[in-house]
Amino acid sequence: MTQLEQKFSQTVREQKSTIYTVCYMFSKDADEVNDLFQEVLINLWKGFESFEGRSDIRTWVYRVALNTCISLDRKKKRRQQAERLTMDINLFEDHDEDTRQVALLHKRISLLQPFDRAIVLLWLENLSYEEIGQIVGISAKNVSVRLYRIREQLKQSNKVTK
């Protein structure tokens, strides 16, 4: 294994949870999450040698993962796919109030546009507005404004679902 491959492998081990977090935000299906994860790894590998370290590696990984997932999400919506047959029951699902609230929040977030979903994900990861701005390519002030608008949008969707 070359030094570059070793460094890449180490980076993937360190950033694995970050990548999976982004992938889970864009899909609930385990197979699709794994496919997204693989695509992110491919894109990380393609750009790894040219990563210059001008930003934190975690910021770069977030950006690549988000861009990959957003692109694949757009492609998926463009092409018409046959409806997957699923059993709409999970025998292991919790039915307590907290679980229902989390599921409802996840459902509402999944209805947001991909860019807004990305911002919410990063905010939920407790990143600062500056870090979020660096990752998605907007100013910290713009992050603040977008989060306010997203909160309002989520509140409106709450009124509709009640």
mmCIF file with all atom_site columns, C-alpha atoms in Angstrom:
data_model
loop_
_atom_site.group_PDB
_atom_site.id
_atom_site.type_symbol
_atom_site.label_atom_id
_atom_site.label_alt_id
_atom_site.label_comp_id
_atom_site.label_asym_id
_atom_site.label_entity_id
_atom_site.label_seq_id
_atom_site.pdbx_PDB_ins_code
_atom_site.Cartn_x
_atom_site.Cartn_y
_atom_site.Cartn_z
_atom_site.occupancy
_atom_site.B_iso_or_equiv
_atom_site.pdbx_formal_charge
_atom_site.auth_seq_id
_atom_site.auth_comp_id
_atom_site.auth_asym_id
_atom_site.auth_atom_id
_atom_site.pdbx_PDB_model_num
ATOM 1   C CA . MET A 1 1   ? 0.000   0.000  0.000   1.00 0.00 ? 1   MET A CA 1
ATOM 2   C CA . THR A 1 2   ? 1.408   3.379  -1.002  1.00 0.00 ? 2   THR A CA 1
ATOM 3   C CA . GLN A 1 3   ? 1.764   6.261  1.417   1.00 0.00 ? 3   GLN A CA 1
ATOM 4   C CA . LEU A 1 4   ? -1.112  8.088  -0.307  1.00 0.00 ? 4   LEU A CA 1
ATOM 5   C CA . GLU A 1 5   ? -3.364  5.030  0.052   1.00 0.00 ? 5   GLU A CA 1
ATOM 6   C CA . GLN A 1 6   ? -2.432  4.716  3.735   1.00 0.00 ? 6   GLN A CA 1
ATOM 7   C CA . LYS A 1 7   ? -3.178  8.387  4.360   1.00 0.00 ? 7   LYS A CA 1
ATOM 8   C CA . PHE A 1 8   ? -6.513  8.069  2.527   1.00 0.00 ? 8   PHE A CA 1
ATOM 9   C CA . SER A 1 9   ? -7.421  4.951  4.492   1.00 0.00 ? 9   SER A CA 1
ATOM 10  C CA . GLN A 1 10  ? -6.643  6.745  7.761   1.00 0.00 ? 10  GLN A CA 1
ATOM 11  C CA . THR A 1 11  ? -8.739  9.743  6.729   1.00 0.00 ? 11  THR A CA 1
ATOM 12  C CA . VAL A 1 12  ? -11.698 7.490  5.863   1.00 0.00 ? 12  VAL A CA 1
ATOM 13  C CA . ARG A 1 13  ? -11.435 5.745  9.243   1.00 0.00 ? 13  ARG A CA 1
ATOM 14  C CA . GLU A 1 14  ? -11.411 9.106  11.029  1.00 0.00 ? 14  GLU A CA 1
ATOM 15  C CA . GLN A 1 15  ? -14.246 10.620 8.952   1.00 0.00 ? 15  GLN A CA 1
ATOM 16  C CA . LYS A 1 16  ? -16.439 7.535  8.534   1.00 0.00 ? 16  LYS A CA 1
ATOM 17  C CA . SER A 1 17  ? -19.170 8.763  10.884  1.00 0.00 ? 17  SER A CA 1
ATOM 18  C CA . THR A 1 18  ? -19.246 12.154 9.169   1.00 0.00 ? 18  THR A CA 1
ATOM 19  C CA . ILE A 1 19  ? -19.750 10.501 5.777   1.00 0.00 ? 19  ILE A CA 1
ATOM 20  C CA . TYR A 1 20  ? -22.445 8.156  7.070   1.00 0.00 ? 20  TYR A CA 1
ATOM 21  C CA . THR A 1 21  ? -24.256 11.029 8.784   1.00 0.00 ? 21  THR A CA 1
ATOM 22  C CA . VAL A 1 22  ? -24.527 12.893 5.489   1.00 0.00 ? 22  VAL A CA 1
ATOM 23  C CA . CYS A 1 23  ? -25.588 9.760  3.602   1.00 0.00 ? 23  CYS A CA 1
ATOM 24  C CA . TYR A 1 24  ? -28.292 8.935  6.164   1.00 0.00 ? 24  TYR A CA 1
ATOM 25  C CA . MET A 1 25  ? -29.720 12.425 5.757   1.00 0.00 ? 25  MET A CA 1
ATOM 26  C CA . PHE A 1 26  ? -30.336 11.714 2.072   1.00 0.00 ? 26  PHE A CA 1
ATOM 27  C CA . SER A 1 27  ? -31.799 8.221  2.341   1.00 0.00 ? 27  SER A CA 1
ATOM 28  C CA . LYS A 1 28  ? -33.574 5.938  4.763   1.00 0.00 ? 28  LYS A CA 1
ATOM 29  C CA . ASP A 1 29  ? -32.809 2.795  2.762   1.00 0.00 ? 29  ASP A CA 1
ATOM 30  C CA . ALA A 1 30  ? -29.732 0.936  4.048   1.00 0.00 ? 30  ALA A CA 1
ATOM 31  C CA . ASP A 1 31  ? -28.694 -0.250 0.580   1.00 0.00 ? 31  ASP A CA 1
ATOM 32  C CA . GLU A 1 32  ? -28.989 3.247  -0.833  1.00 0.00 ? 32  GLU A CA 1
ATOM 33  C CA . VAL A 1 33  ? -27.012 4.680  2.101   1.00 0.00 ? 33  VAL A CA 1
ATOM 34  C CA . ASN A 1 34  ? -24.242 2.180  1.367   1.00 0.00 ? 34  ASN A CA 1
ATOM 35  C CA . ASP A 1 35  ? -24.321 3.143  -2.319  1.00 0.00 ? 35  ASP A CA 1
ATOM 36  C CA . LEU A 1 36  ? -24.089 6.823  -1.383  1.00 0.00 ? 36  LEU A CA 1
ATOM 37  C CA . PHE A 1 37  ? -21.215 6.032  0.975   1.00 0.00 ? 37  PHE A CA 1
ATOM 38  C CA . GLN A 1 38  ? -19.351 4.261  -1.847  1.00 0.00 ? 38  GLN A CA 1
ATOM 39  C CA . GLU A 1 39  ? -19.919 7.181  -4.220  1.00 0.00 ? 39  GLU A CA 1
ATOM 40  C CA . VAL A 1 40  ? -18.615 9.608  -1.605  1.00 0.00 ? 40  VAL A CA 1
ATOM 41  C CA . LEU A 1 41  ? -15.508 7.439  -1.142  1.00 0.00 ? 41  LEU A CA 1
ATOM 42  C CA . ILE A 1 42  ? -14.912 7.415  -4.898  1.00 0.00 ? 42  ILE A CA 1
ATOM 43  C CA . ASN A 1 43  ? -15.193 11.204 -5.057  1.00 0.00 ? 43  ASN A CA 1
ATOM 44  C CA . LEU A 1 44  ? -12.979 11.623 -2.002  1.00 0.00 ? 44  LEU A CA 1
ATOM 45  C CA . TRP A 1 45  ? -10.338 9.397  -3.595  1.00 0.00 ? 45  TRP A CA 1
ATOM 46  C CA . LYS A 1 46  ? -10.525 11.313 -6.888  1.00 0.00 ? 46  LYS A CA 1
ATOM 47  C CA . GLY A 1 47  ? -9.855  14.591 -5.096  1.00 0.00 ? 47  GLY A CA 1
ATOM 48  C CA . PHE A 1 48  ? -7.631  13.359 -2.274  1.00 0.00 ? 48  PHE A CA 1
ATOM 49  C CA . GLU A 1 49  ? -4.299  13.876 -3.973  1.00 0.00 ? 49  GLU A CA 1
ATOM 50  C CA . SER A 1 50  ? -5.226  17.432 -4.946  1.00 0.00 ? 50  SER A CA 1
ATOM 51  C CA . PHE A 1 51  ? -6.527  18.367 -1.468  1.00 0.00 ? 51  PHE A CA 1
ATOM 52  C CA . GLU A 1 52  ? -4.209  21.165 -0.430  1.00 0.00 ? 52  GLU A CA 1
ATOM 53  C CA . GLY A 1 53  ? -5.158  21.460 3.217   1.00 0.00 ? 53  GLY A CA 1
ATOM 54  C CA . ARG A 1 54  ? -6.362  25.057 2.954   1.00 0.00 ? 54  ARG A CA 1
ATOM 55  C CA . SER A 1 55  ? -9.355  24.000 5.045   1.00 0.00 ? 55  SER A CA 1
ATOM 56  C CA . ASP A 1 56  ? -9.802  21.395 7.738   1.00 0.00 ? 56  ASP A CA 1
ATOM 57  C CA . ILE A 1 57  ? -10.035 17.842 6.352   1.00 0.00 ? 57  ILE A CA 1
ATOM 58  C CA . ARG A 1 58  ? -13.433 17.409 8.055   1.00 0.00 ? 58  ARG A CA 1
ATOM 59  C CA . THR A 1 59  ? -14.762 20.493 6.251   1.00 0.00 ? 59  THR A CA 1
ATOM 60  C CA . TRP A 1 60  ? -13.533 19.125 2.920   1.00 0.00 ? 60  TRP A CA 1
ATOM 61  C CA . VAL A 1 61  ? -15.053 15.687 3.598   1.00 0.00 ? 61  VAL A CA 1
ATOM 62  C CA . TYR A 1 62  ? -18.410 17.270 4.505   1.00 0.00 ? 62  TYR A CA 1
ATOM 63  C CA . ARG A 1 63  ? -18.351 19.317 1.331   1.00 0.00 ? 63  ARG A CA 1
ATOM 64  C CA . VAL A 1 64  ? -17.527 16.344 -0.911  1.00 0.00 ? 64  VAL A CA 1
ATOM 65  C CA . ALA A 1 65  ? -20.115 14.143 0.826   1.00 0.00 ? 65  ALA A CA 1
ATOM 66  C CA . LEU A 1 66  ? -22.842 16.786 0.582   1.00 0.00 ? 66  LEU A CA 1
ATOM 67  C CA . ASN A 1 67  ? -22.098 17.585 -3.051  1.00 0.00 ? 67  ASN A CA 1
ATOM 68  C CA . THR A 1 68  ? -22.100 13.889 -3.932  1.00 0.00 ? 68  THR A CA 1
ATOM 69  C CA . CYS A 1 69  ? -25.374 13.190 -2.138  1.00 0.00 ? 69  CYS A CA 1
ATOM 70  C CA . ILE A 1 70  ? -27.077 16.288 -3.533  1.00 0.00 ? 70  ILE A CA 1
ATOM 71  C CA . SER A 1 71  ? -25.994 15.409 -7.084  1.00 0.00 ? 71  SER A CA 1
ATOM 72  C CA . LEU A 1 72  ? -27.159 11.822 -6.781  1.00 0.00 ? 72  LEU A CA 1
ATOM 73  C CA . ASP A 1 73  ? -30.435 12.954 -5.200  1.00 0.00 ? 73  ASP A CA 1
ATOM 74  C CA . ARG A 1 74  ? -31.085 15.258 -8.161  1.00 0.00 ? 74  ARG A CA 1
ATOM 75  C CA . LYS A 1 75  ? -30.258 12.499 -10.661 1.00 0.00 ? 75  LYS A CA 1
ATOM 76  C CA . LYS A 1 76  ? -32.548 10.085 -8.834  1.00 0.00 ? 76  LYS A CA 1
ATOM 77  C CA . LYS A 1 77  ? -35.434 12.540 -8.994  1.00 0.00 ? 77  LYS A CA 1
ATOM 78  C CA . ARG A 1 78  ? -34.869 13.131 -12.725 1.00 0.00 ? 78  ARG A CA 1
ATOM 79  C CA . ARG A 1 79  ? -35.120 9.543  -13.778 1.00 0.00 ? 79  ARG A CA 1
ATOM 80  C CA . GLN A 1 80  ? -38.297 7.637  -13.371 1.00 0.00 ? 80  GLN A CA 1
ATOM 81  C CA . GLN A 1 81  ? -37.830 4.530  -11.284 1.00 0.00 ? 81  GLN A CA 1
ATOM 82  C CA . ALA A 1 82  ? -40.167 1.684  -10.626 1.00 0.00 ? 82  ALA A CA 1
ATOM 83  C CA . GLU A 1 83  ? -41.698 1.869  -7.178  1.00 0.00 ? 83  GLU A CA 1
ATOM 84  C CA . ARG A 1 84  ? -39.940 -0.417 -4.733  1.00 0.00 ? 84  ARG A CA 1
ATOM 85  C CA . LEU A 1 85  ? -42.119 -2.873 -2.915  1.00 0.00 ? 85  LEU A CA 1
ATOM 86  C CA . THR A 1 86  ? -41.592 -2.693 0.813   1.00 0.00 ? 86  THR A CA 1
ATOM 87  C CA . MET A 1 87  ? -43.297 -3.903 3.899   1.00 0.00 ? 87  MET A CA 1
ATOM 88  C CA . ASP A 1 88  ? -44.323 -0.780 5.744   1.00 0.00 ? 88  ASP A CA 1
ATOM 89  C CA . ILE A 1 89  ? -43.742 -2.363 9.105   1.00 0.00 ? 89  ILE A CA 1
ATOM 90  C CA . ASN A 1 90  ? -40.702 -2.586 11.307  1.00 0.00 ? 90  ASN A CA 1
ATOM 91  C CA . LEU A 1 91  ? -41.100 -5.092 14.088  1.00 0.00 ? 91  LEU A CA 1
ATOM 92  C CA . PHE A 1 92  ? -38.173 -3.570 15.955  1.00 0.00 ? 92  PHE A CA 1
ATOM 93  C CA . GLU A 1 93  ? -39.406 0.021  15.825  1.00 0.00 ? 93  GLU A CA 1
ATOM 94  C CA . ASP A 1 94  ? -39.874 1.898  19.064  1.00 0.00 ? 94  ASP A CA 1
ATOM 95  C CA . HIS A 1 95  ? -43.301 3.365  19.643  1.00 0.00 ? 95  HIS A CA 1
ATOM 96  C CA . ASP A 1 96  ? -42.555 5.814  22.448  1.00 0.00 ? 96  ASP A CA 1
ATOM 97  C CA . GLU A 1 97  ? -43.238 9.538  22.092  1.00 0.00 ? 97  GLU A CA 1
ATOM 98  C CA . ASP A 1 98  ? -39.571 10.546 21.691  1.00 0.00 ? 98  ASP A CA 1
ATOM 99  C CA . THR A 1 99  ? -39.092 8.112  18.816  1.00 0.00 ? 99  THR A CA 1
ATOM 100 C CA . ARG A 1 100 ? -42.234 9.391  17.104  1.00 0.00 ? 100 ARG A CA 1
ATOM 101 C CA . GLN A 1 101 ? -41.033 12.995 17.499  1.00 0.00 ? 101 GLN A CA 1
ATOM 102 C CA . VAL A 1 102 ? -37.618 12.179 16.045  1.00 0.00 ? 102 VAL A CA 1
ATOM 103 C CA . ALA A 1 103 ? -39.222 10.286 13.150  1.00 0.00 ? 103 ALA A CA 1
ATOM 104 C CA . LEU A 1 104 ? -41.571 13.207 12.464  1.00 0.00 ? 104 LEU A CA 1
ATOM 105 C CA . LEU A 1 105 ? -38.687 15.684 12.516  1.00 0.00 ? 105 LEU A CA 1
ATOM 106 C CA . HIS A 1 106 ? -36.654 13.468 10.166  1.00 0.00 ? 106 HIS A CA 1
ATOM 107 C CA . LYS A 1 107 ? -39.657 13.210 7.834   1.00 0.00 ? 107 LYS A CA 1
ATOM 108 C CA . ARG A 1 108 ? -40.105 16.994 7.767   1.00 0.00 ? 108 ARG A CA 1
ATOM 109 C CA . ILE A 1 109 ? -36.395 17.580 7.193   1.00 0.00 ? 109 ILE A CA 1
ATOM 110 C CA . SER A 1 110 ? -36.398 15.069 4.332   1.00 0.00 ? 110 SER A CA 1
ATOM 111 C CA . LEU A 1 111 ? -39.042 17.223 2.593   1.00 0.00 ? 111 LEU A CA 1
ATOM 112 C CA . LEU A 1 112 ? -36.676 20.210 2.503   1.00 0.00 ? 112 LEU A CA 1
ATOM 113 C CA . GLN A 1 113 ? -34.654 21.026 -0.582  1.00 0.00 ? 113 GLN A CA 1
ATOM 114 C CA . PRO A 1 114 ? -31.262 19.238 -0.607  1.00 0.00 ? 114 PRO A CA 1
ATOM 115 C CA . PHE A 1 115 ? -29.291 22.427 0.109   1.00 0.00 ? 115 PHE A CA 1
ATOM 116 C CA . ASP A 1 116 ? -31.501 23.276 3.096   1.00 0.00 ? 116 ASP A CA 1
ATOM 117 C CA . ARG A 1 117 ? -31.270 19.674 4.313   1.00 0.00 ? 117 ARG A CA 1
ATOM 118 C CA . ALA A 1 118 ? -27.496 19.965 4.189   1.00 0.00 ? 118 ALA A CA 1
ATOM 119 C CA . ILE A 1 119 ? -27.550 23.147 6.274   1.00 0.00 ? 119 ILE A CA 1
ATOM 120 C CA . VAL A 1 120 ? -29.863 21.551 8.870   1.00 0.00 ? 120 VAL A CA 1
ATOM 121 C CA . LEU A 1 121 ? -27.650 18.465 9.028   1.00 0.00 ? 121 LEU A CA 1
ATOM 122 C CA . LEU A 1 122 ? -24.556 20.556 9.674   1.00 0.00 ? 122 LEU A CA 1
ATOM 123 C CA . TRP A 1 123 ? -26.403 22.649 12.268  1.00 0.00 ? 123 TRP A CA 1
ATOM 124 C CA . LEU A 1 124 ? -27.569 19.461 14.016  1.00 0.00 ? 124 LEU A CA 1
ATOM 125 C CA . GLU A 1 125 ? -23.925 18.376 14.063  1.00 0.00 ? 125 GLU A CA 1
ATOM 126 C CA . ASN A 1 126 ? -23.246 21.501 16.185  1.00 0.00 ? 126 ASN A CA 1
ATOM 127 C CA . LEU A 1 127 ? -21.039 23.162 13.608  1.00 0.00 ? 127 LEU A CA 1
ATOM 128 C CA . SER A 1 128 ? -20.687 26.927 13.848  1.00 0.00 ? 128 SER A CA 1
ATOM 129 C CA . TYR A 1 129 ? -22.303 29.167 11.251  1.00 0.00 ? 129 TYR A CA 1
ATOM 130 C CA . GLU A 1 130 ? -18.810 29.938 9.955   1.00 0.00 ? 130 GLU A CA 1
ATOM 131 C CA . GLU A 1 131 ? -18.027 26.228 9.503   1.00 0.00 ? 131 GLU A CA 1
ATOM 132 C CA . ILE A 1 132 ? -21.372 25.579 7.841   1.00 0.00 ? 132 ILE A CA 1
ATOM 133 C CA . GLY A 1 133 ? -20.771 28.515 5.525   1.00 0.00 ? 133 GLY A CA 1
ATOM 134 C CA . GLN A 1 134 ? -17.344 27.192 4.567   1.00 0.00 ? 134 GLN A CA 1
ATOM 135 C CA . ILE A 1 135 ? -18.733 23.752 3.801   1.00 0.00 ? 135 ILE A CA 1
ATOM 136 C CA . VAL A 1 136 ? -21.715 24.861 1.709   1.00 0.00 ? 136 VAL A CA 1
ATOM 137 C CA . GLY A 1 137 ? -20.056 27.932 0.205   1.00 0.00 ? 137 GLY A CA 1
ATOM 138 C CA . ILE A 1 138 ? -22.100 30.786 1.674   1.00 0.00 ? 138 ILE A CA 1
ATOM 139 C CA . SER A 1 139 ? -21.447 33.449 4.305   1.00 0.00 ? 139 SER A CA 1
ATOM 140 C CA . ALA A 1 140 ? -22.115 32.866 8.015   1.00 0.00 ? 140 ALA A CA 1
ATOM 141 C CA . LYS A 1 141 ? -24.790 35.598 7.852   1.00 0.00 ? 141 LYS A CA 1
ATOM 142 C CA . ASN A 1 142 ? -26.476 33.780 4.973   1.00 0.00 ? 142 ASN A CA 1
ATOM 143 C CA . VAL A 1 143 ? -26.403 30.569 7.047   1.00 0.00 ? 143 VAL A CA 1
ATOM 144 C CA . SER A 1 144 ? -28.183 32.425 9.840   1.00 0.00 ? 144 SER A CA 1
ATOM 145 C CA . VAL A 1 145 ? -30.858 33.755 7.474   1.00 0.00 ? 145 VAL A CA 1
ATOM 146 C CA . ARG A 1 146 ? -31.364 30.361 5.829   1.00 0.00 ? 146 ARG A CA 1
ATOM 147 C CA . LEU A 1 147 ? -31.708 28.606 9.190   1.00 0.00 ? 147 LEU A CA 1
ATOM 148 C CA . TYR A 1 148 ? -34.336 31.133 10.247  1.00 0.00 ? 148 TYR A CA 1
ATOM 149 C CA . ARG A 1 149 ? -36.283 30.526 7.031   1.00 0.00 ? 149 ARG A CA 1
ATOM 150 C CA . ILE A 1 150 ? -35.920 26.751 7.400   1.00 0.00 ? 150 ILE A CA 1
ATOM 151 C CA . ARG A 1 151 ? -37.254 26.920 10.975  1.00 0.00 ? 151 ARG A CA 1
ATOM 152 C CA . GLU A 1 152 ? -40.244 28.920 9.745   1.00 0.00 ? 152 GLU A CA 1
ATOM 153 C CA . GLN A 1 153 ? -40.813 26.411 6.965   1.00 0.00 ? 153 GLN A CA 1
ATOM 154 C CA . LEU A 1 154 ? -40.669 23.525 9.460   1.00 0.00 ? 154 LEU A CA 1
ATOM 155 C CA . LYS A 1 155 ? -43.104 25.344 11.749  1.00 0.00 ? 155 LYS A CA 1
ATOM 156 C CA . GLN A 1 156 ? -45.521 25.750 8.817   1.00 0.00 ? 156 GLN A CA 1
ATOM 157 C CA . SER A 1 157 ? -45.223 22.054 7.963   1.00 0.00 ? 157 SER A CA 1
ATOM 158 C CA . ASN A 1 158 ? -45.971 21.336 11.637  1.00 0.00 ? 158 ASN A CA 1
ATOM 159 C CA . LYS A 1 159 ? -49.258 23.267 11.379  1.00 0.00 ? 159 LYS A CA 1
ATOM 160 C CA . VAL A 1 160 ? -50.200 21.376 8.229   1.00 0.00 ? 160 VAL A CA 1
ATOM 161 C CA . THR A 1 161 ? -49.571 17.954 9.776   1.00 0.00 ? 161 THR A CA 1
ATOM 162 C CA . LYS A 1 162 ? -51.497 18.652 12.982  1.00 0.00 ? 162 LYS A CA 1
#
